[in-house]
Amino acid sequence: MESLLFAAVPRNRIWCVTRIGIDIGGTFTDLFVLSKDGKSWSTKVLTTPRDLSVGFIDILERALQTDPDFRAVAEIVHATTVATNAILENDTARLGMITTRGFRDVLEIGRHFRRDLYNFFLEKPPMLVPRQLRLEVAERVAADGSVVTPLNTGEVEVAIDSLLARQVEVILVCFLHSYARPDHEQQVAEIVRRRCNLPVLMSHAVCPEYREYERFSTTTVHGAILPKVRGYLENIQAQLTKQNIRAPLSVMQSSGGIATASQVAERPGAIIESGPAAGVISAVEVGRRLGFSNFITFDMGGTTTKASLVRDGTVTLKNDYEVGGGIQGGFGTGYPLRTPVVDVVEIGTGGGSLCYVDAAGHLHVGPRSAGADPGPACYDRGGTEPTITDAHAVLGRMRPEYFAGGQFSLKVAAARNAIERAVARPLGLGPTKAAEGILALANEQMVRALELVSIQRGYDPRTLTLVAFGGAGPLHAAELAGELGCPRVVIPPEAGVQSAWGLLVSDCRRDYSHAFLSRVDALDLAVAKRLFESMVRRGSAELLEAGFARSSLRNHLTVDARYVGQAYEVVVQLREPPAFTKAMVARITRSFHQHHQRLYGHSDLASPVEWVTLRASVTARVPRPAPRKLAAAKESLAKRRYATQVMVWNGKRLPSPVYHRSALAAGDRFAGPALIIQEETTVAVPPGFKVTVERTGDIVIYAK
């Protein structure tokens, strides 16, 4: 992967150069450019699902043709669905595993957890490592790191011979309690490297945490997508070289920080949720410039809707995640992945979600999607099934000639015909009423997702702002805020390509963890200090080598704690710099009780507490561009009206003004119904809502 490494951008000059963010979603691929002279440019094209790298290069070439100066790009930051797609489509590598005798079936046994207890048709996801490719060898390490059974290297040689004969592509080494004593896994890896050139992953290096099933599964997921992600990144880098673009390629991680392509190629599981993470990070920047810190993010694209909660200006992360269980599959439906992930709820409701009536006469919206090919019926690209986008077209909530900045015109008649055939006739409705029903059901599904990240976590949405973005998000945002009771909606200037913009305002980040299972009354603080310092030292060294100044580095230290006997943990933050004294331990314990009370409604001050995992994140802050300053209006709003269009709201046909966002000025105010169009999205303002345009260019929508 050395081909992926080029000279790093001098980080003290990061806004003196041109940087490009490219986000590949299920339906659209978005690009955002911040040029060296402070200007920006963005565009959106249909994703190329058969080969995502084709869409990456196509949209990049479009940018370069628009402005030749962009060819001097100094860095490209990327978010992609390639890792997620590989798991969901079962397009994974042929894996072989060497494990402790008696533990080959850990992956199949799992946690004996059934998501749906009474579903007789419930199917577990397919094993990423078939049983015949999980081979056992004699070795055993106890939880305290003592050797129970020495490693039998002869059996290791036999196991490697067997795996090579079966043509595996990646070898996994997963031993019991290897986080406490990794030398057995290291010995096996050395033998593998002497014998062949196959990638070898050691579980203690991928996930040095307690719990065998989760550690084995995390290692397996990394190995399963490693060749796919590595090949994808190498292909992109080869195409960039062919274009004579020598910019380094960085990739967004699920934790909300960026890393080099070479680092991601070694730990591909870290980019499973790269696009959604970029969107949430971008929303934090919106909150900072407008002065609010508690809000819900609402990101609706062509395939899915993502929602997240931001508290006190901080992104919420979780360390227990499952991939491969389908959209919003829940625990027990996918493969556990122990890695920091921005806490996002995702549902299969997007602009391209297919709408149909089942045999019982019930309307369904999603989760199946028309995707980029053929897309909604109104795209006139071969799609015949109605979608949410078709419903908007029928109700007049988009400008047909200005969809995606005018790249192609929507065929409203095709949308109407599709809805009439598949939804209206089976329900005995007219196409307009059916279209309203489609959007009402879609909104209800998205309200549930927004409630999951607010009400079900103890936060009243009536006290939270809704930050909406994505190609379809601004079409639904005001109605959703009205349902939830959110006092205002913010539509950022970059809303249609928000995640691509978010890639360029995300910090570089390195995340580490280490098992540390100990009761609070028996803590060895010297060991805890040594482990924390080791993780921080490692992250700092990598970021300093990348060209960041030491003054830009920040450490974030946490402890996963629980009551003795519990099977789940609460994350507690350490003050920086930590003192590693008994007073610090007492403070963490008090904080744990408080967090437990807030999360679960109870705490027990008399119960003993134990630490389970130590975590350290080292970030290097990337300078942000100065917020734009929108000028005040020089002429009346009426003179800046783009058009008048009839929109349907609650069964009524209402003539409504249409404004181009570029024509809006700071201080503009108007009431709905109205439509605001821009190159990458459309903002629909229902009756009963009013709009204010901020000096930053953000559109704020209030309920009357």
CSV table of N, CA and C in Angstrom, one decimal, residues 57-198:
chain,number,residue,atom,x,y,z
A,57,ILE,N,-14.0,8.9,-10.2
A,57,ILE,CA,-13.2,9.6,-11.2
A,57,ILE,C,-14.0,10.5,-12.1
A,58,ASP,N,-15.3,10.0,-12.4
A,58,ASP,CA,-16.1,10.9,-13.3
A,58,ASP,C,-16.4,12.2,-12.7
A,59,ILE,N,-16.8,12.2,-11.4
A,59,ILE,CA,-17.1,13.5,-10.7
A,59,ILE,C,-15.9,14.3,-10.5
A,60,LEU,N,-14.8,13.7,-10.3
A,60,LEU,CA,-13.5,14.5,-10.2
A,60,LEU,C,-13.1,15.1,-11.5
A,61,GLU,N,-13.3,14.4,-12.6
A,61,GLU,CA,-13.0,15.0,-13.9
A,61,GLU,C,-13.9,16.1,-14.2
A,62,ARG,N,-15.2,16.0,-13.8
A,62,ARG,CA,-16.1,17.1,-14.0
A,62,ARG,C,-15.6,18.4,-13.3
A,63,ALA,N,-15.1,18.2,-12.1
A,63,ALA,CA,-14.6,19.4,-11.3
A,63,ALA,C,-13.4,20.0,-12.0
A,64,LEU,N,-12.5,19.1,-12.5
A,64,LEU,CA,-11.3,19.6,-13.1
A,64,LEU,C,-11.6,20.3,-14.4
A,65,GLN,N,-12.6,19.9,-15.1
A,65,GLN,CA,-13.0,20.5,-16.4
A,65,GLN,C,-13.6,21.9,-16.1
A,66,THR,N,-14.3,22.0,-15.0
A,66,THR,CA,-14.9,23.3,-14.6
A,66,THR,C,-13.9,24.3,-14.3
A,67,ASP,N,-12.8,24.0,-13.6
A,67,ASP,CA,-11.8,24.9,-13.3
A,67,ASP,C,-10.4,24.2,-13.3
A,68,PRO,N,-9.6,24.5,-14.3
A,68,PRO,CA,-8.3,23.8,-14.4
A,68,PRO,C,-7.4,24.0,-13.1
A,69,ASP,N,-7.7,25.1,-12.4
A,69,ASP,CA,-6.9,25.3,-11.2
A,69,ASP,C,-7.1,24.2,-10.1
A,70,PHE,N,-8.2,23.5,-10.2
A,70,PHE,CA,-8.5,22.5,-9.3
A,70,PHE,C,-7.5,21.3,-9.4
A,71,ARG,N,-6.8,21.3,-10.6
A,71,ARG,CA,-5.9,20.2,-10.8
A,71,ARG,C,-4.7,20.2,-9.8
A,72,ALA,N,-4.5,21.4,-9.2
A,72,ALA,CA,-3.4,21.6,-8.3
A,72,ALA,C,-3.9,21.2,-6.9
A,73,VAL,N,-4.9,20.3,-6.8
A,73,VAL,CA,-5.5,19.9,-5.5
A,73,VAL,C,-4.4,19.3,-4.6
A,74,ALA,N,-4.4,19.6,-3.4
A,74,ALA,CA,-3.4,19.2,-2.4
A,74,ALA,C,-3.8,18.0,-1.6
A,75,GLU,N,-5.1,17.8,-1.5
A,75,GLU,CA,-5.6,16.6,-0.7
A,75,GLU,C,-7.0,16.3,-1.2
A,76,ILE,N,-7.3,15.0,-1.3
A,76,ILE,CA,-8.6,14.5,-1.6
A,76,ILE,C,-9.1,13.7,-0.4
A,77,VAL,N,-10.2,14.0,0.2
A,77,VAL,CA,-10.8,13.3,1.3
A,77,VAL,C,-12.1,12.6,0.9
A,78,HIS,N,-12.2,11.3,1.2
A,78,HIS,CA,-13.2,10.5,0.6
A,78,HIS,C,-14.0,9.7,1.6
A,79,ALA,N,-15.3,9.6,1.4
A,79,ALA,CA,-16.2,8.7,2.1
A,79,ALA,C,-16.9,7.8,1.1
A,80,THR,N,-17.0,6.5,1.5
A,80,THR,CA,-17.4,5.5,0.5
A,80,THR,C,-18.3,4.5,1.2
A,81,THR,N,-19.1,3.8,0.4
A,81,THR,CA,-19.9,2.7,0.9
A,81,THR,C,-19.3,1.4,0.5
A,82,VAL,N,-18.1,1.3,0.0
A,82,VAL,CA,-17.5,0.1,-0.6
A,82,VAL,C,-17.4,-1.0,0.5
A,83,ALA,N,-17.1,-0.6,1.7
A,83,ALA,CA,-16.9,-1.6,2.8
A,83,ALA,C,-18.3,-2.2,3.2
A,84,THR,N,-19.3,-1.3,3.4
A,84,THR,CA,-20.6,-1.7,3.7
A,84,THR,C,-21.2,-2.6,2.7
A,85,ASN,N,-21.1,-2.2,1.4
A,85,ASN,CA,-21.6,-3.0,0.3
A,85,ASN,C,-21.0,-4.4,0.2
A,86,ALA,N,-19.7,-4.5,0.5
A,86,ALA,CA,-19.1,-5.8,0.5
A,86,ALA,C,-19.8,-6.8,1.4
A,87,ILE,N,-20.1,-6.2,2.6
A,87,ILE,CA,-20.7,-7.1,3.6
A,87,ILE,C,-22.2,-7.4,3.3
A,88,LEU,N,-22.9,-6.4,2.9
A,88,LEU,CA,-24.4,-6.5,2.6
A,88,LEU,C,-24.6,-7.4,1.4
A,89,GLU,N,-23.7,-7.3,0.4
A,89,GLU,CA,-23.8,-8.1,-0.8
A,89,GLU,C,-23.0,-9.4,-0.8
A,90,ASN,N,-22.5,-9.7,0.4
A,90,ASN,CA,-21.7,-11.0,0.6
A,90,ASN,C,-20.6,-11.1,-0.4
A,91,ASP,N,-20.0,-10.0,-0.8
A,91,ASP,CA,-18.9,-10.0,-1.7
A,91,ASP,C,-17.6,-9.8,-0.9
A,92,THR,N,-17.3,-10.9,-0.1
A,92,THR,CA,-16.2,-10.8,0.8
A,92,THR,C,-15.1,-11.8,0.4
A,93,ALA,N,-13.9,-11.7,1.1
A,93,ALA,CA,-12.8,-12.5,0.8
A,93,ALA,C,-13.0,-13.9,1.4
A,94,ARG,N,-12.3,-14.9,0.8
A,94,ARG,CA,-12.2,-16.2,1.3
A,94,ARG,C,-11.3,-16.3,2.5
A,95,LEU,N,-11.8,-16.4,3.7
A,95,LEU,CA,-11.0,-16.3,4.9
A,95,LEU,C,-10.7,-17.7,5.5
A,96,GLY,N,-9.5,-17.7,6.2
A,96,GLY,CA,-9.1,-18.9,7.0
A,96,GLY,C,-8.8,-18.4,8.4
A,97,MET,N,-9.1,-19.2,9.4
A,97,MET,CA,-8.9,-18.8,10.8
A,97,MET,C,-8.1,-19.9,11.5
A,98,ILE,N,-7.1,-19.4,12.3
A,98,ILE,CA,-6.4,-20.3,13.2
A,98,ILE,C,-6.8,-19.9,14.6
A,99,THR,N,-7.3,-20.8,15.4
A,99,THR,CA,-7.8,-20.4,16.7
A,99,THR,C,-7.5,-21.5,17.8
A,100,THR,N,-7.7,-21.1,19.0
A,100,THR,CA,-7.5,-22.0,20.1
A,100,THR,C,-8.3,-23.3,20.1
A,101,ARG,N,-7.7,-24.4,20.4
A,101,ARG,CA,-8.5,-25.7,20.4
A,101,ARG,C,-9.7,-25.5,21.3
A,102,GLY,N,-10.8,-26.0,20.7
A,102,GLY,CA,-12.1,-25.9,21.4
A,102,GLY,C,-12.9,-24.7,21.2
A,103,PHE,N,-12.4,-23.7,20.4
A,103,PHE,CA,-13.0,-22.4,20.2
A,103,PHE,C,-13.3,-22.1,18.7
A,104,ARG,N,-13.3,-23.1,17.8
A,104,ARG,CA,-13.5,-22.8,16.4
A,104,ARG,C,-15.0,-22.3,16.2
A,105,ASP,N,-15.9,-22.7,17.1
A,105,ASP,CA,-17.3,-22.3,16.8
A,105,ASP,C,-17.8,-21.1,17.6
A,106,VAL,N,-16.8,-20.3,18.1
A,106,VAL,CA,-17.2,-19.0,18.8
A,106,VAL,C,-18.1,-18.2,17.9
A,107,LEU,N,-17.7,-18.0,16.6
A,107,LEU,CA,-18.5,-17.2,15.7
A,107,LEU,C,-19.9,-17.6,15.5
A,108,GLU,N,-20.1,-18.9,15.5
A,108,GLU,CA,-21.5,-19.5,15.2
A,108,GLU,C,-22.3,-19.4,16.5
A,109,ILE,N,-21.7,-19.7,17.6
A,109,ILE,CA,-22.4,-19.7,18.9
A,109,ILE,C,-22.8,-18.3,19.3
A,110,GLY,N,-21.9,-17.4,19.1
A,110,GLY,CA,-22.3,-16.0,19.4
A,110,GLY,C,-22.7,-15.7,20.8
A,111,ARG,N,-23.8,-15.0,21.0
A,111,ARG,CA,-24.3,-14.7,22.3
A,111,ARG,C,-25.6,-15.3,22.6
A,112,HIS,N,-26.1,-16.3,21.7
A,112,HIS,CA,-27.4,-16.9,21.9
A,112,HIS,C,-28.5,-15.9,22.0
A,113,PHE,N,-28.4,-14.8,21.2
A,113,PHE,CA,-29.3,-13.8,21.3
A,113,PHE,C,-30.2,-13.8,20.0
A,114,ARG,N,-31.5,-13.8,20.2
A,114,ARG,CA,-32.4,-13.7,19.0
A,114,ARG,C,-33.1,-12.4,19.1
A,115,ARG,N,-32.9,-11.6,18.0
A,115,ARG,CA,-33.6,-10.3,17.9
A,115,ARG,C,-35.1,-10.4,18.0
A,116,ASP,N,-35.6,-11.4,17.3
A,116,ASP,CA,-37.1,-11.6,17.3
A,116,ASP,C,-37.4,-13.0,17.8
A,117,LEU,N,-37.7,-13.1,19.1
A,117,LEU,CA,-37.8,-14.4,19.8
A,117,LEU,C,-38.8,-15.4,19.1
A,118,TYR,N,-39.9,-14.9,18.6
A,118,TYR,CA,-40.9,-15.8,18.1
A,118,TYR,C,-41.0,-15.8,16.5
A,119,ASN,N,-39.9,-15.4,15.9
A,119,ASN,CA,-39.9,-15.4,14.4
A,119,ASN,C,-39.2,-16.8,14.0
A,120,PHE,N,-40.1,-17.7,13.5
A,120,PHE,CA,-39.5,-19.0,13.2
A,120,PHE,C,-38.8,-19.0,11.9
A,121,PHE,N,-38.8,-17.9,11.1
A,121,PHE,CA,-38.2,-17.8,9.9
A,121,PHE,C,-36.9,-16.9,10.0
A,122,LEU,N,-36.5,-16.6,11.2
A,122,LEU,CA,-35.3,-15.7,11.4
A,122,LEU,C,-34.1,-16.5,10.9
A,123,GLU,N,-33.3,-15.8,10.1
A,123,GLU,CA,-32.1,-16.4,9.6
A,123,GLU,C,-30.9,-15.6,10.1
A,124,LYS,N,-29.9,-16.3,10.5
A,124,LYS,CA,-28.6,-15.7,10.9
A,124,LYS,C,-27.8,-15.3,9.7
A,125,PRO,N,-27.0,-14.2,9.8
A,125,PRO,CA,-26.2,-13.9,8.6
A,125,PRO,C,-25.2,-15.0,8.3
A,126,PRO,N,-24.9,-15.2,7.0
A,126,PRO,CA,-24.0,-16.3,6.7
A,126,PRO,C,-22.6,-16.1,7.4
A,127,MET,N,-22.0,-17.2,7.7
A,127,MET,CA,-20.7,-17.2,8.3
A,127,MET,C,-19.6,-16.6,7.3
A,128,LEU,N,-18.9,-15.6,7.8
A,128,LEU,CA,-17.8,-15.1,6.9
A,128,LEU,C,-16.6,-16.0,6.8
A,129,VAL,N,-16.5,-16.9,7.8
A,129,VAL,CA,-15.4,-17.9,7.7
A,129,VAL,C,-16.2,-19.3,7.9
A,130,PRO,N,-16.2,-20.1,6.8
A,130,PRO,CA,-16.9,-21.4,6.9
A,130,PRO,C,-16.2,-22.3,7.9
A,131,ARG,N,-17.0,-23.2,8.5
A,131,ARG,CA,-16.4,-24.0,9.6
A,131,ARG,C,-15.2,-24.8,9.2
A,132,GLN,N,-15.2,-25.3,8.0
A,132,GLN,CA,-14.0,-26.1,7.5
A,132,GLN,C,-12.8,-25.3,7.4
A,133,LEU,N,-12.9,-23.9,7.4
A,133,LEU,CA,-11.7,-23.1,7.3
A,133,LEU,C,-11.4,-22.4,8.6
A,134,ARG,N,-12.0,-22.9,9.7
A,134,ARG,CA,-11.6,-22.5,11.0
A,134,ARG,C,-10.9,-23.6,11.7
A,135,LEU,N,-9.6,-23.5,11.8
A,135,LEU,CA,-8.8,-24.6,12.2
A,135,LEU,C,-8.2,-24.4,13.6
A,136,GLU,N,-8.2,-25.4,14.4
A,136,GLU,CA,-7.7,-25.3,15.8
A,136,GLU,C,-6.3,-25.8,16.0
A,137,VAL,N,-5.6,-25.1,16.9
A,137,VAL,CA,-4.2,-25.6,17.3
A,137,VAL,C,-4.1,-25.6,18.8
A,138,ALA,N,-3.2,-26.3,19.3
A,138,ALA,CA,-3.0,-26.4,20.8
A,138,ALA,C,-2.3,-25.2,21.3
A,139,GLU,N,-3.0,-24.4,22.2
A,139,GLU,CA,-2.4,-23.3,22.9
A,139,GLU,C,-3.5,-22.8,23.8
A,140,ARG,N,-3.1,-22.1,24.9
A,140,ARG,CA,-4.2,-21.6,25.8
A,140,ARG,C,-3.5,-20.6,26.7
A,141,VAL,N,-4.1,-19.4,26.8
A,141,VAL,CA,-3.7,-18.3,27.7
A,141,VAL,C,-4.8,-18.0,28.6
A,142,ALA,N,-4.5,-17.8,29.9
A,142,ALA,CA,-5.6,-17.5,30.8
A,142,ALA,C,-5.9,-16.0,30.8
A,143,ALA,N,-6.9,-15.6,31.4
A,143,ALA,CA,-7.4,-14.2,31.4
A,143,ALA,C,-6.3,-13.2,32.0
A,144,ASP,N,-5.5,-13.8,32.9
A,144,ASP,CA,-4.4,-12.9,33.6
A,144,ASP,C,-3.2,-12.9,32.7
A,145,GLY,N,-3.1,-13.6,31.6
A,145,GLY,CA,-2.0,-13.6,30.7
A,145,GLY,C,-1.0,-14.7,30.9
A,146,SER,N,-1.3,-15.6,31.9
A,146,SER,CA,-0.4,-16.7,32.1
A,146,SER,C,-0.7,-17.8,31.1
A,147,VAL,N,0.4,-18.5,30.7
A,147,VAL,CA,0.2,-19.6,29.7
A,147,VAL,C,-0.3,-20.9,30.3
A,148,VAL,N,-1.4,-21.4,29.9
A,148,VAL,CA,-1.9,-22.6,30.3
A,148,VAL,C,-1.4,-23.8,29.5
A,149,THR,N,-1.4,-23.5,28.1
A,149,THR,CA,-0.9,-24.5,27.2
A,149,THR,C,0.0,-23.8,26.2
A,150,PRO,N,1.3,-24.2,26.1
A,150,PRO,CA,2.2,-23.6,25.1
A,150,PRO,C,1.7,-23.8,23.7
A,151,LEU,N,2.1,-22.9,22.8
A,151,LEU,CA,1.7,-22.9,21.4
A,151,LEU,C,2.4,-24.1,20.8
A,152,ASN,N,1.7,-24.9,20.0
A,152,ASN,CA,2.3,-26.1,19.3
A,152,ASN,C,2.5,-25.6,17.9
A,153,THR,N,3.7,-25.2,17.6
A,153,THR,CA,4.1,-24.7,16.2
A,153,THR,C,3.9,-25.7,15.1
A,154,GLY,N,4.1,-27.0,15.5
A,154,GLY,CA,3.9,-28.0,14.5
A,154,GLY,C,2.5,-28.0,14.0
A,155,GLU,N,1.5,-27.9,14.9
A,155,GLU,CA,0.1,-27.9,14.5
A,155,GLU,C,-0.2,-26.6,13.7
A,156,VAL,N,0.5,-25.5,14.0
A,156,VAL,CA,0.4,-24.3,13.3
A,156,VAL,C,0.8,-24.5,11.8
A,157,GLU,N,1.9,-25.2,11.6
A,157,GLU,CA,2.4,-25.4,10.2
A,157,GLU,C,1.4,-26.2,9.5
A,158,VAL,N,0.8,-27.3,10.1
A,158,VAL,CA,-0.2,-28.1,9.4
A,158,VAL,C,-1.4,-27.3,9.1
A,159,ALA,N,-1.9,-26.4,10.0
A,159,ALA,CA,-3.0,-25.6,9.7
A,159,ALA,C,-2.8,-24.6,8.6
A,160,ILE,N,-1.6,-24.1,8.5
A,160,ILE,CA,-1.3,-23.1,7.4
A,160,ILE,C,-1.3,-23.9,6.1
A,161,ASP,N,-0.7,-25.1,6.1
A,161,ASP,CA,-0.7,-25.9,4.9
A,161,ASP,C,-2.1,-26.2,4.4
A,162,SER,N,-3.0,-26.5,5.3
A,162,SER,CA,-4.4,-26.8,4.9
A,162,SER,C,-5.1,-25.5,4.4
A,163,LEU,N,-4.9,-24.4,5.0
A,163,LEU,CA,-5.5,-23.2,4.5
A,163,LEU,C,-5.0,-22.7,3.2
A,164,LEU,N,-3.7,-22.9,3.0
A,164,LEU,CA,-3.1,-22.5,1.7
A,164,LEU,C,-3.6,-23.4,0.6
A,165,ALA,N,-3.8,-24.7,0.9
A,165,ALA,CA,-4.3,-25.7,-0.1
A,165,ALA,C,-5.7,-25.3,-0.5
A,166,ARG,N,-6.5,-24.7,0.4
A,166,ARG,CA,-7.9,-24.3,0.1
A,166,ARG,C,-8.0,-22.9,-0.4
A,167,GLN,N,-6.9,-22.3,-0.7
A,167,GLN,CA,-6.8,-21.0,-1.4
A,167,GLN,C,-7.5,-19.9,-0.7
A,168,VAL,N,-7.2,-19.8,0.6
A,168,VAL,CA,-7.8,-18.6,1.3
A,168,VAL,C,-7.1,-17.4,0.9
A,169,GLU,N,-7.7,-16.2,1.0
A,169,GLU,CA,-7.1,-14.9,0.6
A,169,GLU,C,-6.6,-14.2,1.8
A,170,VAL,N,-7.1,-14.4,3.0
A,170,VAL,CA,-6.7,-13.7,4.2
A,170,VAL,C,-6.7,-14.7,5.4
A,171,ILE,N,-5.6,-14.7,6.2
A,171,ILE,CA,-5.6,-15.6,7.4
A,171,ILE,C,-5.8,-14.8,8.6
A,172,LEU,N,-6.7,-15.2,9.5
A,172,LEU,CA,-7.0,-14.6,10.8
A,172,LEU,C,-6.4,-15.5,11.9
A,173,VAL,N,-5.8,-14.8,12.9
A,173,VAL,CA,-5.3,-15.5,14.0
A,173,VAL,C,-6.1,-15.0,15.3
A,174,CYS,N,-6.9,-15.9,15.8
A,174,CYS,CA,-7.8,-15.4,16.9
A,174,CYS,C,-7.6,-16.4,18.1
A,175,PHE,N,-6.9,-16.0,19.1
A,175,PHE,CA,-6.7,-16.9,20.3
A,175,PHE,C,-7.4,-16.3,21.5
A,176,LEU,N,-7.7,-17.2,22.4
A,176,LEU,CA,-8.3,-16.9,23.6
A,176,LEU,C,-7.4,-16.0,24.5
A,177,HIS,N,-8.0,-14.9,25.0
A,177,HIS,CA,-7.3,-13.9,25.9
A,177,HIS,C,-6.0,-13.4,25.3
A,178,SER,N,-5.9,-13.2,24.0
A,178,SER,CA,-4.7,-12.7,23.4
A,178,SER,C,-4.4,-11.3,23.7
A,179,TYR,N,-5.5,-10.5,24.1
A,179,TYR,CA,-5.3,-9.1,24.5
A,179,TYR,C,-4.4,-9.1,25.8
A,180,ALA,N,-4.4,-10.2,26.6
A,180,ALA,CA,-3.6,-10.2,27.8
A,180,ALA,C,-2.2,-10.7,27.6
A,181,ARG,N,-2.0,-11.5,26.5
A,181,ARG,CA,-0.7,-12.0,26.2
A,181,ARG,C,-0.7,-12.3,24.7
A,182,PRO,N,-0.2,-11.4,23.9
A,182,PRO,CA,-0.3,-11.5,22.4
A,182,PRO,C,0.8,-12.4,21.7
A,183,ASP,N,1.8,-12.9,22.5
A,183,ASP,CA,2.9,-13.5,21.8
A,183,ASP,C,2.6,-14.8,21.0
A,184,HIS,N,1.5,-15.5,21.4
A,184,HIS,CA,1.1,-16.7,20.7
A,184,HIS,C,0.6,-16.3,19.3
A,185,GLU,N,-0.2,-15.3,19.2
A,185,GLU,CA,-0.7,-14.8,17.9
A,185,GLU,C,0.4,-14.2,17.1
A,186,GLN,N,1.4,-13.5,17.7
A,186,GLN,CA,2.5,-13.0,17.0
A,186,GLN,C,3.4,-14.1,16.4
A,187,GLN,N,3.6,-15.2,17.1
A,187,GLN,CA,4.4,-16.3,16.6
A,187,GLN,C,3.7,-16.9,15.4
A,188,VAL,N,2.4,-17.1,15.4
A,188,VAL,CA,1.7,-17.6,14.3
A,188,VAL,C,1.8,-16.7,13.1
A,189,ALA,N,1.6,-15.4,13.3
A,189,ALA,CA,1.7,-14.4,12.2
A,189,ALA,C,3.1,-14.5,11.6
A,190,GLU,N,4.1,-14.6,12.4
A,190,GLU,CA,5.5,-14.7,11.8
A,190,GLU,C,5.6,-15.9,10.9
A,191,ILE,N,5.1,-17.1,11.4
A,191,ILE,CA,5.2,-18.3,10.6
A,191,ILE,C,4.4,-18.1,9.3
A,192,VAL,N,3.2,-17.5,9.3
A,192,VAL,CA,2.5,-17.3,8.1
A,192,VAL,C,3.2,-16.4,7.1
A,193,ARG,N,3.9,-15.3,7.6
A,193,ARG,CA,4.6,-14.4,6.8
A,193,ARG,C,5.8,-15.1,6.1
A,194,ARG,N,6.4,-16.1,6.8
A,194,ARG,CA,7.5,-16.8,6.3
A,194,ARG,C,7.0,-17.7,5.1
A,195,ARG,N,5.8,-18.2,5.3
A,195,ARG,CA,5.3,-19.2,4.3
A,195,ARG,C,4.7,-18.6,3.1
A,196,CYS,N,4.1,-17.4,3.2
A,196,CYS,CA,3.3,-16.9,2.1
A,196,CYS,C,3.2,-15.4,2.2
A,197,ASN,N,2.6,-14.7,1.2
A,197,ASN,CA,2.4,-13.3,1.2
A,197,ASN,C,1.0,-12.9,1.5
A,198,LEU,N,0.2,-13.8,2.0
A,198,LEU,CA,-1.2,-13.4,2.3
A,198,LEU,C,-1.3,-12.5,3.5
